[in-house]
XYZ file of C-alpha atoms in Angstrom:
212
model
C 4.954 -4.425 12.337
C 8.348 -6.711 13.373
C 10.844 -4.903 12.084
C 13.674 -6.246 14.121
C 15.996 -8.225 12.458
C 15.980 -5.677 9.132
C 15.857 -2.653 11.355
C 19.252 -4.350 12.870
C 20.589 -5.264 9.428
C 20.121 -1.797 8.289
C 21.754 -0.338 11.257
C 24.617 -2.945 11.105
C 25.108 -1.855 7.619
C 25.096 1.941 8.080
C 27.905 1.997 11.145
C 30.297 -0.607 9.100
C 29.964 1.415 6.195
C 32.761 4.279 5.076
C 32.424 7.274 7.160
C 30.235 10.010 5.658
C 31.104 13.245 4.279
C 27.896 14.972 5.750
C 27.044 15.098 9.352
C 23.273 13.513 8.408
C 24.553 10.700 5.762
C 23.178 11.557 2.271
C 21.931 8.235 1.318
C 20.321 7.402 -2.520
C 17.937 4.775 -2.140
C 16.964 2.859 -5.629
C 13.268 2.261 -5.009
C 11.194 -0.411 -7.585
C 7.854 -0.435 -6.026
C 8.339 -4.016 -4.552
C 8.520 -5.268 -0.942
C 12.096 -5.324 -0.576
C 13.286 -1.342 -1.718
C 9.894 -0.342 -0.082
C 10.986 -1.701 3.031
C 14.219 0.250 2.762
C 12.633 3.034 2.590
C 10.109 3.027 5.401
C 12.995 2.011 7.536
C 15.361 4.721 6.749
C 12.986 7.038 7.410
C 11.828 5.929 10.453
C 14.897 4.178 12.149
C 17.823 6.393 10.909
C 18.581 10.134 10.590
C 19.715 9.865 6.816
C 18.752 12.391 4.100
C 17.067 9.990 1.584
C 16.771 10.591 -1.827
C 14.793 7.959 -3.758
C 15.093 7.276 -7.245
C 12.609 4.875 -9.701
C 13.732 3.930 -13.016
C 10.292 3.363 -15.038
C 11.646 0.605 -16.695
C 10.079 -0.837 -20.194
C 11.414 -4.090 -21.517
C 10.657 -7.502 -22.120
C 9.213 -8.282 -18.893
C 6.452 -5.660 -19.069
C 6.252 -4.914 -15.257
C 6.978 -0.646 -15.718
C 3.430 -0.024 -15.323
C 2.502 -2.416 -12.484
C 5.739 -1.005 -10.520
C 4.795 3.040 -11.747
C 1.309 2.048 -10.569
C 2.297 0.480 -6.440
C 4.768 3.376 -6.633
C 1.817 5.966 -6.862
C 0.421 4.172 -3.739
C 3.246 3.941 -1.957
C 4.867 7.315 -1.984
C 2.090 9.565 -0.608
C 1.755 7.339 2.152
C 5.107 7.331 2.806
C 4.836 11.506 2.573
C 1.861 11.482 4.751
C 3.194 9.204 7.515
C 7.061 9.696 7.541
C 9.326 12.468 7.734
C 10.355 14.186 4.501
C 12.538 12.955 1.598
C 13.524 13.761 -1.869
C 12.053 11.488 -4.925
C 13.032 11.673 -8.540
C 12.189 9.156 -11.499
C 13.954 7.985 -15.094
C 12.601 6.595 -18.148
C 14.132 3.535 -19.457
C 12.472 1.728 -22.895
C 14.165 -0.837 -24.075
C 12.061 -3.729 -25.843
C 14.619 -5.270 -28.420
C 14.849 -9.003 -26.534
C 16.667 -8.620 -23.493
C 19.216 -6.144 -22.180
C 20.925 -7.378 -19.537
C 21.084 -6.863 -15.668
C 18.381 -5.126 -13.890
C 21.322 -4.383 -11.263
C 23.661 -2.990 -13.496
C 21.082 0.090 -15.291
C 20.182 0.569 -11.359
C 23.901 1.200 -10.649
C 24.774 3.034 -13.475
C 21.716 5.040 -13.165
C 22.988 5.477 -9.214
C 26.509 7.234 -10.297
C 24.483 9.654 -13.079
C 22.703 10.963 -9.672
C 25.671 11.684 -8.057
C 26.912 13.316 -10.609
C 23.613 15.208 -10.581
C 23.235 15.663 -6.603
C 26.896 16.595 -5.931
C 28.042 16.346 -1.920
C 24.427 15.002 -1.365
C 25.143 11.384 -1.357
C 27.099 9.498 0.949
C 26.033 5.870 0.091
C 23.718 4.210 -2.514
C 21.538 1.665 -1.495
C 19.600 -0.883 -3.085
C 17.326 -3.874 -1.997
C 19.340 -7.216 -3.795
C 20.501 -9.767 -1.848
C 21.725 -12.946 -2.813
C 20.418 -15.710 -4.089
C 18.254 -13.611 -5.827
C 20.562 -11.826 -7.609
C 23.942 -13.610 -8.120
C 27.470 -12.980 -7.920
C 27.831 -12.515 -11.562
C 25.332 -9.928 -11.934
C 26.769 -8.177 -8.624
C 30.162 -8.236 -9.910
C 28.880 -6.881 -13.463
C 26.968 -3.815 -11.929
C 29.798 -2.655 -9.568
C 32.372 -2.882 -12.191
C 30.073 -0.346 -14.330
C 29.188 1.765 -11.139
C 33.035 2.260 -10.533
C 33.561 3.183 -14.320
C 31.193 5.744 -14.252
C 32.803 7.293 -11.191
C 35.738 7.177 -12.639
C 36.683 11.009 -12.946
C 34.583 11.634 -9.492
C 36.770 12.260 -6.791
C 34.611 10.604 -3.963
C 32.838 7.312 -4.652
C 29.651 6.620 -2.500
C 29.470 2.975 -1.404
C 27.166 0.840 -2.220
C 25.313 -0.699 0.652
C 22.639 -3.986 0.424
C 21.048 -4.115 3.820
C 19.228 -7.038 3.071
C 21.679 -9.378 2.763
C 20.614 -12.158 5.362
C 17.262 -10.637 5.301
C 14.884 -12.899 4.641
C 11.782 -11.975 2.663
C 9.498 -13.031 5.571
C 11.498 -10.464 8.066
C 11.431 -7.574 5.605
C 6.983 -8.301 4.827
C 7.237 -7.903 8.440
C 9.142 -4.538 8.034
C 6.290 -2.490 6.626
C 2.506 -2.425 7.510
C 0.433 -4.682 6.358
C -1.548 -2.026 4.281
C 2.028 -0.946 1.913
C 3.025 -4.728 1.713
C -0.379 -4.745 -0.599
C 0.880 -1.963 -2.443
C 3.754 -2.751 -3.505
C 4.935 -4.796 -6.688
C 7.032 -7.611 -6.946
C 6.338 -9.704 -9.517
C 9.005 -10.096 -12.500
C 6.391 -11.045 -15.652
C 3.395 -10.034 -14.905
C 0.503 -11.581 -17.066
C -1.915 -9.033 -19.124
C -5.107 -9.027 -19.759
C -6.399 -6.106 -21.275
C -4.992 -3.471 -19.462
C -5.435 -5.219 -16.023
C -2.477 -7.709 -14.967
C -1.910 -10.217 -12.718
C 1.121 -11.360 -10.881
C 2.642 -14.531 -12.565
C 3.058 -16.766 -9.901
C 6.407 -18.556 -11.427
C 9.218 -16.151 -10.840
C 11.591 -15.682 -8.418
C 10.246 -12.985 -6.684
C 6.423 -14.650 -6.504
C 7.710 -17.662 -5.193
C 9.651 -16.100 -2.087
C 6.550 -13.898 -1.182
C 3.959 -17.510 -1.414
C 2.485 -17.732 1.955
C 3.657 -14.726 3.850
């Protein structure tokens, strides 16, 4: 496992970041199931000394990927209790299958301040796995402007941190073993048959994960 260059990323991210309110940073990590928050969260456990509380939104929509994610998240997490220190896990249901509904990024966000809310003096920083291209600066700018509106009558603000950014996707495979890179999900659409499915091949996140 060559962790380097996110292990340093992370780091890097963590020391430029606002000071924390608690002497082991409180950090609320938005896990999906795929490589990318999976990675995250392997590497905050075993290269920091953060309190980590993750968080899954089993998201329904258009896209159909809730149960492939729910499914590489059932993998994922007992290893991750088995062979890491501990850490806190909670989940939300989100069904929403009228067309589309907007940013990914911004539910995750808005989803993030509810927590604090929730988890007061817990969490020092939310982070998430986007980085761009991937995700743009339109869709960036859209889910901070809704995370700062619903903090607006909190008195501290957790930042939001993106490690990855100028991570690429073949650094953070190389994050995790090669065992929880098969368990995880990353596929936007995947294709159904029956109840088995398939990644698609076509989206964004397939094509940036063909031949690692």
């Amino acid at each position: 496992m060559q962790s380097n260059h996110l292990v340093k990323k992370l780091r890097e991210t963590l020391a430029s970041a606002p000071p924390a309110r608690n002497d082991q940073p409180g950090v609320l990590l938005m896990i999906t199931g795929g490589l990318d928050s999976v990675a995250l969260l392997i590497n905050l456990l075993e290269h920091t000394d953060c309190n980590v509380h993750a968080h899954h939104i089993d998201l329904h929509n258009f896209e159909r990927r809730g149960d492939a994610e729910s499914d590489a998240l059932a993998k994922v997490l007992p290893y991750c209790w088995a062979n890491h220190r501990p850490f806190e896990y909670t989940s939300s249901k989100y069904v929403f299958n009228i067309g589309t509904c907007g940013y990914d990024i911004t539910l995750a966000m808005f989803t993030a301040a509810r927590l604090h809310a929730v988890l007061p003096g817990k969490i020092d920083y939310v982070i998430t796995g986007h980085r761009h291209p991937d995700t743009s600066l339109e869709q960036f700018t859209e889910a901070n402007a809704v995370y700062q509106a619903a903090l607006t009558n909190c008195a501290y603000r957790p930042a939001w941190l993106k490690p990855l950014s100028g991570v690429d996707k073949e650094a953070t495979f190389n994050a995790v073993p090669c065992e929880v890179a098969q368990m995880c999900w990353s596929c936007r659409k995947p294709v159904y048959d029956g109840n088995d499915y398939q990644p698609c091949g076509e989206c964004h996140a397939c094509r940036s994960l063909a031949g690692l």
